[in-house]
Amino acid sequence: MTTAELTPAEWAALDDVADFDEAIAAFDPVLGLEVHVELGTATKMFCSCATTFGAEPNTQVCPVCLALPGAMPVVNGTAVEYAIRIGLALNCSIAPWCRFARKNYFYPDMPKNFQTSQYDEPIAFDGYLDVPVGDEIVRVEIERAHMEEDTGKSTHIGGATGRIHGAEFSLLDYNRAGVPLVEIVSKPIVGTKASAPEVARAYVATLQDLVRSLGVSDVRMDQGSMRCDVNLSLTPAGNPVFGTRTETKNVNSLRSVERAARFEICRQASVLTAGGEIRQETRHFDELAGTTASGRVKETAEDYRYFPEPDLVPVAPSAQWVEQIRAALPELPWVRRERLQRDWGFTDLEMRDLTNARGVELVAQTVAAGAGAGDARSWWMSYLAQQANSAGVELSELAITPAQVAAVIGLVSSGSLTAALARKVVDGVLAGEGEPAEVVEKRGLAVVSDDSALQAAIDEALAAQPDVADKIRSGKVQAIGAIVGAVMKATRGQADAAKVRELTLKTIG
Amino acid sequence: MSAVPSTEQVEPTGPGGTEHPTVSREDVAHLAHLARLAVADEELDRYAEQLDVILHSVAAVAAVAADDIEPTSHAVPLINVYREDVVRPGLTPEEALAMAPAADAGRFRVPQILGEEQ
Amino acid sequence: MSLNEDLTRMSAVELAHAVQTGEASAVEVATAHLDRIAAVDGAVHAFLHVDREGALAQAAAVDAARAAGNPPASPLAGVPLALKDIVVQKGVPTTAASKILEGWIPPYDATITTKLKEAGIVILGKTNLDEFAMGSSTENSAYGPTGNPWDLTRIPGGSGGGSAAALAAFEAPLAIGTDTGGSIRQPAAVTGTVGAKPTYGGVSRYGLIALASSLDQAGPCARTVLDAALLHEAIAGHDPRDSTSIPEPVPAVVQAVRRGQGDGIKGMRIGVVTQLGGEGYQPGVLDSFRAAVAQLAALGAEIVEVSCPHFEYALAAYYLIQPSECSSNLARFDAMRYGLRVGDDGNHSAEEVMVATRGAGFGAEAKRRIMLGTYALSAGYYDAYYGSAQKVRTLIKRDFEGAFGAADVLISPTTPVTAFKIGEKVDDPMAMYLNDLATIPASLAGIPAMSVPSGLAADTSLPAGLQIMAPALGEQAMYRVAGAYEQARNAAAGFALLDRIAALPTAAVPTAAAGR
């Protein structure tokens, strides 16, 4: 939405957004979070098409997900299992019998013009998630987690802004249409006061952490495999009746979750304080401005005409299957972190920094690949953290795997690389030059440990500086530094200084 | 399933009883909008009249549909029909786009989309 | 009678035998039927598309396999078939008789299409129907009505009027129909042919353009019960692509027909449903039915009367469930990915083009049902309409369960009336809907049901049908009774009903008629 579409009241609200502290003094925020998680199954929810992110347009489509006449859905059993895993990890009850329903509405990126979803019979319901916020734990009640399918993607071409409004035409790619989703809906979160934005962020972060640990999704907010809608309303302080809520979409990072909640608190407070009313509406978060803007106002209320999907049969997970899934659940990430901290001997501060940088699993995998915990932490938290920071990506998004980091660490410990050389090897891996060993080979970075090559350099250095050789022979061993320096220069730093020293002494005899 | 919670619909005056609400021109226009059907102005009355007759005839179902009767959706009840999570070849992009009214750069080309995603 | 004409008069069993023994090649058989289509279909209009080239290629493959010494692919190898144009066939135009799909060439085969091809059955072309199978007369086809070969001014039933007419016009010995509320059985009855709706889930729906997902079921159409049974076995069976497909072996219906014809039906209990007769039924139809009951009794069956009190609500429940599901199933026809697109001139939005295309592409009956279904599913009305209708299904299912406690199969007239005049009921939807009065209960309960010719109604001299219904997965009892009844009726009359159909006006046969 462009700002030109704002109503005068919204203009006023933007110009005069209430101060956050004043807003919280006058109102209690009520949060509700709806998080969509794209499941990491190999195939779509209802057909056998691949789900690979970033594939060429319309290369992962079939009669089912294009909604060709006559095509029929079949449920992906693994997606059901993943949904149950999420439900169990969120302490939910798992429905012994539930169905898919059709949510009917027309939109060009949804080929059937209905979304196959779950309506009043979700697979998982009535759970909770304990969310660490600062030093406290906030328990967020989960209303439901249900299965559904994603839509395709539209690209809007032409028009003044290239956004939906004013586009001359749109192009549709259905690769994403039918990718399995689990939507996790929280119950209203009350009583958080000034920490509401922080709670919203912490909830989504904790959920992301949890879902990632379950191995059911890569939960990448930047790629849309985790998406969040922030519902927010204000109620006058002390009033038990909830106010009218807005639903803010397009919130694509943890930081945005916090900012969107904060902005809505301020915006709604200023509207209410000025005697205005909050419209129940969908709003869009603007990452750049840090503000939310009203979506198009719908002429009529939604009427999705839900009914049970007649092309599918009920999902009735047996108690036995559910218990099997429960038994196979991985250790909860926070429990795992405590254990790892003990195993690794990290301080609380080290562990917290590592957790905040989302490096715990990376270090764990690096250790699993043979590196020492201290070395692994120091690589990820210093040199690699700098690289991630300057590239503006997450640690996990760097083009280097924990196994590769472990290999580099191994080369350093074996004396094949110096620390400085090791950083160059890492640069090479990040630049896509291959495995560490290949980079060493291609860039010629190995420590020169070949005795004959070193010997030649030493002989040359001694010949060039006969006075130094004499000094050493006369017992002034510290003079050897000049020879070592010359050898290092000749080998462009690729020699091991200790080795050079040893060989020089031997030469002089 | 229960009815969809909604703020706009009034309760029907009576498929549960003996009458059903009369279908008006405006109702037809609303239904046509929901169903994305262009219906000419002069056809609204005819459709209203026909839908009214049909709905009057079918409203009888509510009279026998007691609360304790389970709904039936399929003749032979099946549960848990799943597919293995194994990728199988679908359509090539050429096949997918062959029947498109318009295509561009491997994608379906459609008129400008004005509405909002849900 | 020429050789060609002989071939078109033969049953599927006889044709398969002729091909297997080399008496006639599959290409000769296909050519004879394609020539017959070219000669009479201008008057009948059973076909929307004739795939001459494809049919001859399939037939040639059957001949080549035989020449290579391979055993026949199936008992029906080399037999031609007419495919209802709601079944998807790769590379062949598939329209569902709607303007909105005009020119659509599917990139895939329906499961039954695959099965037909694998069985060596030669697909001649696609037959006419009511648009998206909505109707009981084939008058709702966007491409014009089909004539009933018994009287071309009359309807051939619907929605599968094209398939039934193709059989009665000797254009094909076999056809595929789909039955949602009677679309196989009612056309069979009014054209003097045989049509069977299997148990819901017995035949895959994958690749059938959906009308009402919880009711749709494809099935065989033929001129004899044995031919229908052979085709039934060729297309039935579990399909992992259809989640509602029943994972059970195909009932041995061919054996059941032979048993009916050999051992008879002595001692079987046959129930006459009180509610399917009487008011609203044409006297000639009722007379024909009474004669059938007498014939079954004469064969030694025990005739019992059964009451199904909730059948009274079947039509109402059907006309809620079917439009509801249809309104959702037809939402995909939106001008975005395939099919008709209207008004894309650069000045209209996707939504406007969608509305205009659906307005222009759907006929009046489709629009009526889409709006009706939209209404029935709407917030505030769901419980009263769709929800209640699903409960009525339970009541009807219970009625059937009670009746099948007293009888092995149930019978009724298939239709209340014989074929009516084209145009007679087009403006009265409710009068049209009443045609499905007797066929709808079995559809709602998902049980197998078929129609077998019961002779000509004395008052109209037009065909009437006997409907035979069996419990879910009870196809064998149904076919056994059908086989026995057909044999007895033909023997008593001294001829099969279709032997007495009048000759159709024929056009000169073009020598190399291409598909149209």
PDB file of N, CA, C and O in Angstrom, chain A residues 42-44 47-48 58 61 74-78 105 107 119-120 155 164 167 169-172 284 296 304 310 314-316, chain B residues 1-2 4-5 34 36 74 78-83 85-88 91 93 104 106-110 112-113 115-118:
ATOM      1  N   ALA A  42       9.495 -33.331   1.461  1.00  0.00           N
ATOM      2  CA  ALA A  42      10.036 -33.363   0.101  1.00  0.00           C
ATOM      3  C   ALA A  42       8.965 -32.957  -0.899  1.00  0.00           C
ATOM      4  O   ALA A  42       9.272 -32.355  -1.929  1.00  0.00           O
ATOM      5  N   THR A  43       7.702 -33.297  -0.597  1.00  0.00           N
ATOM      6  CA  THR A  43       6.626 -33.042  -1.559  1.00  0.00           C
ATOM      7  C   THR A  43       5.545 -32.165  -0.927  1.00  0.00           C
ATOM      8  O   THR A  43       5.548 -31.913   0.281  1.00  0.00           O
ATOM      9  N   LYS A  44       4.635 -31.741  -1.791  1.00  0.00           N
ATOM     10  CA  LYS A  44       3.577 -30.834  -1.364  1.00  0.00           C
ATOM     11  C   LYS A  44       2.546 -31.550  -0.477  1.00  0.00           C
ATOM     12  O   LYS A  44       2.604 -32.751  -0.273  1.00  0.00           O
ATOM     13  N   CYS A  47       0.013 -33.328  -3.297  1.00  0.00           N
ATOM     14  CA  CYS A  47       0.498 -33.949  -4.532  1.00  0.00           C
ATOM     15  C   CYS A  47       1.985 -34.227  -4.396  1.00  0.00           C
ATOM     16  O   CYS A  47       2.618 -33.786  -3.445  1.00  0.00           O
ATOM     17  N   SER A  48       2.545 -34.931  -5.371  1.00  0.00           N
ATOM     18  CA  SER A  48       3.925 -35.414  -5.272  1.00  0.00           C
ATOM     19  C   SER A  48       4.937 -34.473  -5.908  1.00  0.00           C
ATOM     20  O   SER A  48       6.026 -34.897  -6.275  1.00  0.00           O
ATOM     21  N   ASN A  58       7.159 -22.512 -12.190  1.00  0.00           N
ATOM     22  CA  ASN A  58       6.277 -23.550 -12.729  1.00  0.00           C
ATOM     23  C   ASN A  58       7.010 -24.811 -13.164  1.00  0.00           C
ATOM     24  O   ASN A  58       6.619 -25.471 -14.127  1.00  0.00           O
ATOM     25  N   VAL A  61       5.104 -28.320 -10.631  1.00  0.00           N
ATOM     26  CA  VAL A  61       3.638 -28.282 -10.705  1.00  0.00           C
ATOM     27  C   VAL A  61       3.114 -29.543 -11.387  1.00  0.00           C
ATOM     28  O   VAL A  61       3.841 -30.206 -12.116  1.00  0.00           O
ATOM     29  N   VAL A  74      -4.265 -36.016  -2.550  1.00  0.00           N
ATOM     30  CA  VAL A  74      -4.006 -37.108  -1.613  1.00  0.00           C
ATOM     31  C   VAL A  74      -3.051 -36.558  -0.541  1.00  0.00           C
ATOM     32  O   VAL A  74      -2.044 -35.934  -0.868  1.00  0.00           O
ATOM     33  N   VAL A  75      -3.392 -36.796   0.715  1.00  0.00           N
ATOM     34  CA  VAL A  75      -2.645 -36.193   1.822  1.00  0.00           C
ATOM     35  C   VAL A  75      -1.237 -36.797   1.951  1.00  0.00           C
ATOM     36  O   VAL A  75      -1.059 -38.008   1.858  1.00  0.00           O
ATOM     37  N   ASN A  76      -0.275 -35.928   2.169  1.00  0.00           N
ATOM     38  CA  ASN A  76       1.112 -36.315   2.430  1.00  0.00           C
ATOM     39  C   ASN A  76       1.219 -36.785   3.892  1.00  0.00           C
ATOM     40  O   ASN A  76       1.082 -35.986   4.817  1.00  0.00           O
ATOM     41  N   GLY A  77       1.439 -38.072   4.088  1.00  0.00           N
ATOM     42  CA  GLY A  77       1.478 -38.636   5.440  1.00  0.00           C
ATOM     43  C   GLY A  77       2.572 -38.028   6.303  1.00  0.00           C
ATOM     44  O   GLY A  77       2.402 -37.838   7.508  1.00  0.00           O
ATOM     45  N   THR A  78       3.698 -37.690   5.673  1.00  0.00           N
ATOM     46  CA  THR A  78       4.795 -37.090   6.430  1.00  0.00           C
ATOM     47  C   THR A  78       4.391 -35.710   6.956  1.00  0.00           C
ATOM     48  O   THR A  78       4.775 -35.323   8.066  1.00  0.00           O
ATOM     49  N   TYR A 105     -12.644 -18.924  -1.342  1.00  0.00           N
ATOM     50  CA  TYR A 105     -12.556 -17.525  -1.766  1.00  0.00           C
ATOM     51  C   TYR A 105     -11.712 -17.479  -3.025  1.00  0.00           C
ATOM     52  O   TYR A 105     -10.906 -18.381  -3.273  1.00  0.00           O
ATOM     53  N   TYR A 107      -8.879 -16.130  -5.418  1.00  0.00           N
ATOM     54  CA  TYR A 107      -7.664 -15.343  -5.553  1.00  0.00           C
ATOM     55  C   TYR A 107      -6.769 -16.028  -6.576  1.00  0.00           C
ATOM     56  O   TYR A 107      -6.583 -17.240  -6.516  1.00  0.00           O
ATOM     57  N   TYR A 119     -10.677 -26.401   9.588  1.00  0.00           N
ATOM     58  CA  TYR A 119     -11.533 -25.341  10.100  1.00  0.00           C
ATOM     59  C   TYR A 119     -11.782 -25.541  11.587  1.00  0.00           C
ATOM     60  O   TYR A 119     -10.977 -25.130  12.415  1.00  0.00           O
ATOM     61  N   ASP A 120     -12.848 -26.203  11.940  1.00  0.00           N
ATOM     62  CA  ASP A 120     -13.141 -26.349  13.371  1.00  0.00           C
ATOM     63  C   ASP A 120     -12.652 -27.683  13.924  1.00  0.00           C
ATOM     64  O   ASP A 120     -13.013 -28.061  15.024  1.00  0.00           O
ATOM     65  N   THR A 155       3.711 -11.977  -9.248  1.00  0.00           N
ATOM     66  CA  THR A 155       4.624 -10.858  -9.435  1.00  0.00           C
ATOM     67  C   THR A 155       3.872  -9.821 -10.240  1.00  0.00           C
ATOM     68  O   THR A 155       3.222 -10.162 -11.225  1.00  0.00           O
ATOM     69  N   ILE A 164       1.116  -3.937  -6.081  1.00  0.00           N
ATOM     70  CA  ILE A 164      -0.146  -4.444  -6.623  1.00  0.00           C
ATOM     71  C   ILE A 164      -0.931  -3.322  -7.295  1.00  0.00           C
ATOM     72  O   ILE A 164      -1.354  -3.441  -8.440  1.00  0.00           O
ATOM     73  N   ALA A 167      -0.393  -2.038 -11.144  1.00  0.00           N
ATOM     74  CA  ALA A 167       0.312  -2.995 -11.987  1.00  0.00           C
ATOM     75  C   ALA A 167      -0.436  -3.147 -13.296  1.00  0.00           C
ATOM     76  O   ALA A 167      -1.662  -3.068 -13.337  1.00  0.00           O
ATOM     77  N   PHE A 169      -0.039  -5.893 -15.333  1.00  0.00           N
ATOM     78  CA  PHE A 169      -0.463  -7.296 -15.334  1.00  0.00           C
ATOM     79  C   PHE A 169       0.327  -8.035 -14.260  1.00  0.00           C
ATOM     80  O   PHE A 169       1.229  -7.469 -13.655  1.00  0.00           O
ATOM     81  N   SER A 170      -0.034  -9.270 -14.058  1.00  0.00           N
ATOM     82  CA  SER A 170       0.625 -10.055 -13.022  1.00  0.00           C
ATOM     83  C   SER A 170       1.069 -11.374 -13.612  1.00  0.00           C
ATOM     84  O   SER A 170       0.454 -11.882 -14.553  1.00  0.00           O
ATOM     85  N   LEU A 171       2.137 -11.908 -13.067  1.00  0.00           N
ATOM     86  CA  LEU A 171       2.655 -13.197 -13.511  1.00  0.00           C
ATOM     87  C   LEU A 171       2.570 -14.178 -12.350  1.00  0.00           C
ATOM     88  O   LEU A 171       2.894 -13.836 -11.218  1.00  0.00           O
ATOM     89  N   LEU A 172       2.127 -15.389 -12.661  1.00  0.00           N
ATOM     90  CA  LEU A 172       1.888 -16.357 -11.595  1.00  0.00           C
ATOM     91  C   LEU A 172       2.810 -17.561 -11.717  1.00  0.00           C
ATOM     92  O   LEU A 172       2.954 -18.148 -12.789  1.00  0.00           O
ATOM     93  N   HIS A 284      -0.586  -3.795   6.817  1.00  0.00           N
ATOM     94  CA  HIS A 284       0.667  -4.318   6.271  1.00  0.00           C
ATOM     95  C   HIS A 284       1.834  -3.609   6.916  1.00  0.00           C
ATOM     96  O   HIS A 284       1.820  -2.388   7.059  1.00  0.00           O
ATOM     97  N   ARG A 296      -6.591  -2.745   1.797  1.00  0.00           N
ATOM     98  CA  ARG A 296      -7.816  -2.350   1.123  1.00  0.00           C
ATOM     99  C   ARG A 296      -9.006  -2.731   1.995  1.00  0.00           C
ATOM    100  O   ARG A 296      -9.068  -3.842   2.510  1.00  0.00           O
ATOM    101  N   TYR A 304     -16.370 -17.424   3.991  1.00  0.00           N
ATOM    102  CA  TYR A 304     -15.516 -18.427   3.353  1.00  0.00           C
ATOM    103  C   TYR A 304     -16.245 -19.727   3.010  1.00  0.00           C
ATOM    104  O   TYR A 304     -15.675 -20.606   2.404  1.00  0.00           O
ATOM    105  N   PRO A 310     -14.730 -32.912   0.518  1.00  0.00           N
ATOM    106  CA  PRO A 310     -15.279 -34.229   0.172  1.00  0.00           C
ATOM    107  C   PRO A 310     -14.318 -35.111  -0.622  1.00  0.00           C
ATOM    108  O   PRO A 310     -14.570 -36.304  -0.774  1.00  0.00           O
ATOM    109  N   PRO A 314     -11.170 -38.545   6.555  1.00  0.00           N
ATOM    110  CA  PRO A 314     -10.687 -38.014   7.831  1.00  0.00           C
ATOM    111  C   PRO A 314      -9.267 -38.482   8.195  1.00  0.00           C
ATOM    112  O   PRO A 314      -8.843 -39.566   7.805  1.00  0.00           O
ATOM    113  N   VAL A 315      -8.599 -37.610   8.934  1.00  0.00           N
ATOM    114  CA  VAL A 315      -7.286 -37.922   9.499  1.00  0.00           C
ATOM    115  C   VAL A 315      -7.553 -38.400  10.924  1.00  0.00           C
ATOM    116  O   VAL A 315      -8.103 -37.655  11.732  1.00  0.00           O
ATOM    117  N   ALA A 316      -7.213 -39.631  11.206  1.00  0.00           N
ATOM    118  CA  ALA A 316      -7.504 -40.188  12.531  1.00  0.00           C
ATOM    119  C   ALA A 316      -6.261 -40.867  13.085  1.00  0.00           C
ATOM    120  O   ALA A 316      -6.130 -42.087  13.084  1.00  0.00           O
TER     121      ALA A 316
ATOM    122  N   MET B   1     -19.628 -29.967  11.210  1.00  0.00           N
ATOM    123  CA  MET B   1     -19.094 -28.615  11.288  1.00  0.00           C
ATOM    124  C   MET B   1     -20.214 -27.649  11.675  1.00  0.00           C
ATOM    125  O   MET B   1     -21.335 -27.808  11.272  1.00  0.00           O
ATOM    126  N   SER B   2     -19.865 -26.661  12.383  1.00  0.00           N
ATOM    127  CA  SER B   2     -20.871 -25.660  12.718  1.00  0.00           C
ATOM    128  C   SER B   2     -20.781 -24.522  11.720  1.00  0.00           C
ATOM    129  O   SER B   2     -19.866 -24.464  10.916  1.00  0.00           O
ATOM    130  N   VAL B   4     -20.138 -20.949  10.078  1.00  0.00           N
ATOM    131  CA  VAL B   4     -19.010 -20.054  10.191  1.00  0.00           C
ATOM    132  C   VAL B   4     -19.416 -18.847  11.025  1.00  0.00           C
ATOM    133  O   VAL B   4     -20.443 -18.246  10.770  1.00  0.00           O
ATOM    134  N   PRO B   5     -18.618 -18.504  12.013  1.00  0.00           N
ATOM    135  CA  PRO B   5     -18.962 -17.303  12.771  1.00  0.00           C
ATOM    136  C   PRO B   5     -18.890 -16.099  11.844  1.00  0.00           C
ATOM    137  O   PRO B   5     -17.979 -15.995  11.040  1.00  0.00           O
ATOM    138  N   LEU B  34     -20.191 -13.245  -4.630  1.00  0.00           N
ATOM    139  CA  LEU B  34     -19.390 -14.250  -3.907  1.00  0.00           C
ATOM    140  C   LEU B  34     -18.861 -15.321  -4.848  1.00  0.00           C
ATOM    141  O   LEU B  34     -17.748 -15.811  -4.684  1.00  0.00           O
ATOM    142  N   ARG B  36     -18.349 -14.922  -8.057  1.00  0.00           N
ATOM    143  CA  ARG B  36     -17.666 -14.301  -9.199  1.00  0.00           C
ATOM    144  C   ARG B  36     -18.371 -14.637 -10.510  1.00  0.00           C
ATOM    145  O   ARG B  36     -17.775 -15.156 -11.455  1.00  0.00           O
ATOM    146  N   HIS B  74     -19.653 -39.911   3.116  1.00  0.00           N
ATOM    147  CA  HIS B  74     -19.280 -40.912   2.121  1.00  0.00           C
ATOM    148  C   HIS B  74     -19.915 -42.253   2.446  1.00  0.00           C
ATOM    149  O   HIS B  74     -20.143 -42.568   3.609  1.00  0.00           O
ATOM    150  N   LEU B  78     -13.858 -44.262   5.036  1.00  0.00           N
ATOM    151  CA  LEU B  78     -12.423 -44.557   5.024  1.00  0.00           C
ATOM    152  C   LEU B  78     -11.749 -43.535   5.931  1.00  0.00           C
ATOM    153  O   LEU B  78     -12.266 -42.425   6.103  1.00  0.00           O
ATOM    154  N   ILE B  79     -10.613 -43.882   6.495  1.00  0.00           N
ATOM    155  CA  ILE B  79      -9.797 -42.903   7.225  1.00  0.00           C
ATOM    156  C   ILE B  79      -8.332 -43.095   6.855  1.00  0.00           C
ATOM    157  O   ILE B  79      -7.948 -44.138   6.331  1.00  0.00           O
ATOM    158  N   ASN B  80      -7.530 -42.078   7.154  1.00  0.00           N
ATOM    159  CA  ASN B  80      -6.078 -42.167   7.048  1.00  0.00           C
ATOM    160  C   ASN B  80      -5.595 -42.669   5.695  1.00  0.00           C
ATOM    161  O   ASN B  80      -4.874 -43.658   5.604  1.00  0.00           O
ATOM    162  N   VAL B  81      -6.006 -41.996   4.651  1.00  0.00           N
ATOM    163  CA  VAL B  81      -5.474 -42.326   3.333  1.00  0.00           C
ATOM    164  C   VAL B  81      -4.320 -41.354   3.060  1.00  0.00           C
ATOM    165  O   VAL B  81      -4.544 -40.152   2.897  1.00  0.00           O
ATOM    166  N   TYR B  82      -3.109 -41.883   3.080  1.00  0.00           N
ATOM    167  CA  TYR B  82      -1.922 -41.039   2.922  1.00  0.00           C
ATOM    168  C   TYR B  82      -1.072 -41.490   1.749  1.00  0.00           C
ATOM    169  O   TYR B  82      -1.134 -42.620   1.320  1.00  0.00           O
ATOM    170  N   ARG B  83      -0.256 -40.547   1.344  1.00  0.00           N
ATOM    171  CA  ARG B  83       0.675 -40.738   0.251  1.00  0.00           C
ATOM    172  C   ARG B  83       2.075 -40.687   0.848  1.00  0.00           C
ATOM    173  O   ARG B  83       2.308 -39.971   1.814  1.00  0.00           O
ATOM    174  N   ASP B  85       5.905 -39.508   1.054  1.00  0.00           N
ATOM    175  CA  ASP B  85       6.522 -38.212   0.738  1.00  0.00           C
ATOM    176  C   ASP B  85       7.676 -38.406  -0.252  1.00  0.00           C
ATOM    177  O   ASP B  85       8.834 -38.202   0.077  1.00  0.00           O
ATOM    178  N   VAL B  86       7.310 -38.825  -1.445  1.00  0.00           N
ATOM    179  CA  VAL B  86       8.318 -39.103  -2.477  1.00  0.00           C
ATOM    180  C   VAL B  86       7.981 -38.282  -3.716  1.00  0.00           C
ATOM    181  O   VAL B  86       6.840 -38.308  -4.186  1.00  0.00           O
ATOM    182  N   VAL B  87       8.968 -37.555  -4.220  1.00  0.00           N
ATOM    183  CA  VAL B  87       8.732 -36.691  -5.382  1.00  0.00           C
ATOM    184  C   VAL B  87       8.507 -37.545  -6.628  1.00  0.00           C
ATOM    185  O   VAL B  87       9.230 -38.501  -6.875  1.00  0.00           O
ATOM    186  N   ARG B  88       7.462 -37.205  -7.370  1.00  0.00           N
ATOM    187  CA  ARG B  88       7.210 -37.853  -8.659  1.00  0.00           C
ATOM    188  C   ARG B  88       7.086 -36.767  -9.721  1.00  0.00           C
ATOM    189  O   ARG B  88       6.654 -35.657  -9.419  1.00  0.00           O
ATOM    190  N   LEU B  91       4.166 -32.004 -14.313  1.00  0.00           N
ATOM    191  CA  LEU B  91       4.120 -31.483 -15.681  1.00  0.00           C
ATOM    192  C   LEU B  91       5.392 -30.680 -15.938  1.00  0.00           C
ATOM    193  O   LEU B  91       5.951 -30.080 -15.017  1.00  0.00           O
ATOM    194  N   PRO B  93       7.122 -27.274 -17.478  1.00  0.00           N
ATOM    195  CA  PRO B  93       6.556 -25.928 -17.560  1.00  0.00           C
ATOM    196  C   PRO B  93       5.829 -25.725 -18.900  1.00  0.00           C
ATOM    197  O   PRO B  93       4.801 -25.037 -18.954  1.00  0.00           O
ATOM    198  N   ASP B 104       4.117 -15.724 -19.931  1.00  0.00           N
ATOM    199  CA  ASP B 104       5.219 -14.788 -20.084  1.00  0.00           C
ATOM    200  C   ASP B 104       6.351 -15.273 -19.175  1.00  0.00           C
ATOM    201  O   ASP B 104       6.135 -15.468 -17.985  1.00  0.00           O
ATOM    202  N   GLY B 106       7.820 -18.066 -18.559  1.00  0.00           N
ATOM    203  CA  GLY B 106       7.607 -19.280 -17.762  1.00  0.00           C
ATOM    204  C   GLY B 106       6.497 -19.173 -16.741  1.00  0.00           C
ATOM    205  O   GLY B 106       6.320 -20.060 -15.923  1.00  0.00           O
ATOM    206  N   ARG B 107       5.774 -18.071 -16.779  1.00  0.00           N
ATOM    207  CA  ARG B 107       4.694 -17.904 -15.805  1.00  0.00           C
ATOM    208  C   ARG B 107       3.359 -17.607 -16.487  1.00  0.00           C
ATOM    209  O   ARG B 107       3.329 -17.201 -17.644  1.00  0.00           O
ATOM    210  N   PHE B 108       2.302 -17.840 -15.738  1.00  0.00           N
ATOM    211  CA  PHE B 108       0.963 -17.533 -16.244  1.00  0.00           C
ATOM    212  C   PHE B 108       0.778 -16.021 -16.198  1.00  0.00           C
ATOM    213  O   PHE B 108       1.001 -15.399 -15.158  1.00  0.00           O
ATOM    214  N   ARG B 109       0.395 -15.463 -17.319  1.00  0.00           N
ATOM    215  CA  ARG B 109       0.189 -14.025 -17.343  1.00  0.00           C
ATOM    216  C   ARG B 109      -1.306 -13.747 -17.183  1.00  0.00           C
ATOM    217  O   ARG B 109      -2.125 -14.281 -17.935  1.00  0.00           O
ATOM    218  N   VAL B 110      -1.632 -12.939 -16.212  1.00  0.00           N
ATOM    219  CA  VAL B 110      -3.035 -12.630 -15.924  1.00  0.00           C
ATOM    220  C   VAL B 110      -3.203 -11.122 -15.815  1.00  0.00           C
ATOM    221  O   VAL B 110      -2.222 -10.398 -15.620  1.00  0.00           O
ATOM    222  N   GLN B 112      -4.047  -7.479 -14.234  1.00  0.00           N
ATOM    223  CA  GLN B 112      -3.573  -6.961 -12.953  1.00  0.00           C
ATOM    224  C   GLN B 112      -4.484  -7.421 -11.816  1.00  0.00           C
ATOM    225  O   GLN B 112      -5.696  -7.404 -11.915  1.00  0.00           O
ATOM    226  N   ILE B 113      -3.829  -7.846 -10.749  1.00  0.00           N
ATOM    227  CA  ILE B 113      -4.562  -8.333  -9.581  1.00  0.00           C
ATOM    228  C   ILE B 113      -4.755  -7.157  -8.626  1.00  0.00           C
ATOM    229  O   ILE B 113      -3.787  -6.542  -8.189  1.00  0.00           O
ATOM    230  N   GLY B 115      -7.139  -7.257  -5.897  1.00  0.00           N
ATOM    231  CA  GLY B 115      -7.575  -7.645  -4.547  1.00  0.00           C
ATOM    232  C   GLY B 115      -6.384  -7.943  -3.656  1.00  0.00           C
ATOM    233  O   GLY B 115      -5.237  -7.752  -4.030  1.00  0.00           O
ATOM    234  N   GLU B 116      -6.704  -8.413  -2.457  1.00  0.00           N
ATOM    235  CA  GLU B 116      -5.652  -8.694  -1.493  1.00  0.00           C
ATOM    236  C   GLU B 116      -5.563 -10.170  -1.234  1.00  0.00           C
ATOM    237  O   GLU B 116      -6.551 -10.879  -1.276  1.00  0.00           O
ATOM    238  N   GLU B 117      -4.381 -10.609  -0.901  1.00  0.00           N
ATOM    239  CA  GLU B 117      -4.252 -11.976  -0.410  1.00  0.00           C
ATOM    240  C   GLU B 117      -5.005 -12.087   0.905  1.00  0.00           C
ATOM    241  O   GLU B 117      -5.089 -11.136   1.656  1.00  0.00           O
ATOM    242  N   GLN B 118      -5.492 -13.280   1.148  1.00  0.00           N
ATOM    243  CA  GLN B 118      -6.276 -13.456   2.380  1.00  0.00           C
ATOM    244  C   GLN B 118      -5.357 -13.859   3.507  1.00  0.00           C
ATOM    245  O   GLN B 118      -4.435 -14.579   3.296  1.00  0.00           O
TER     246      GLN B 118
END
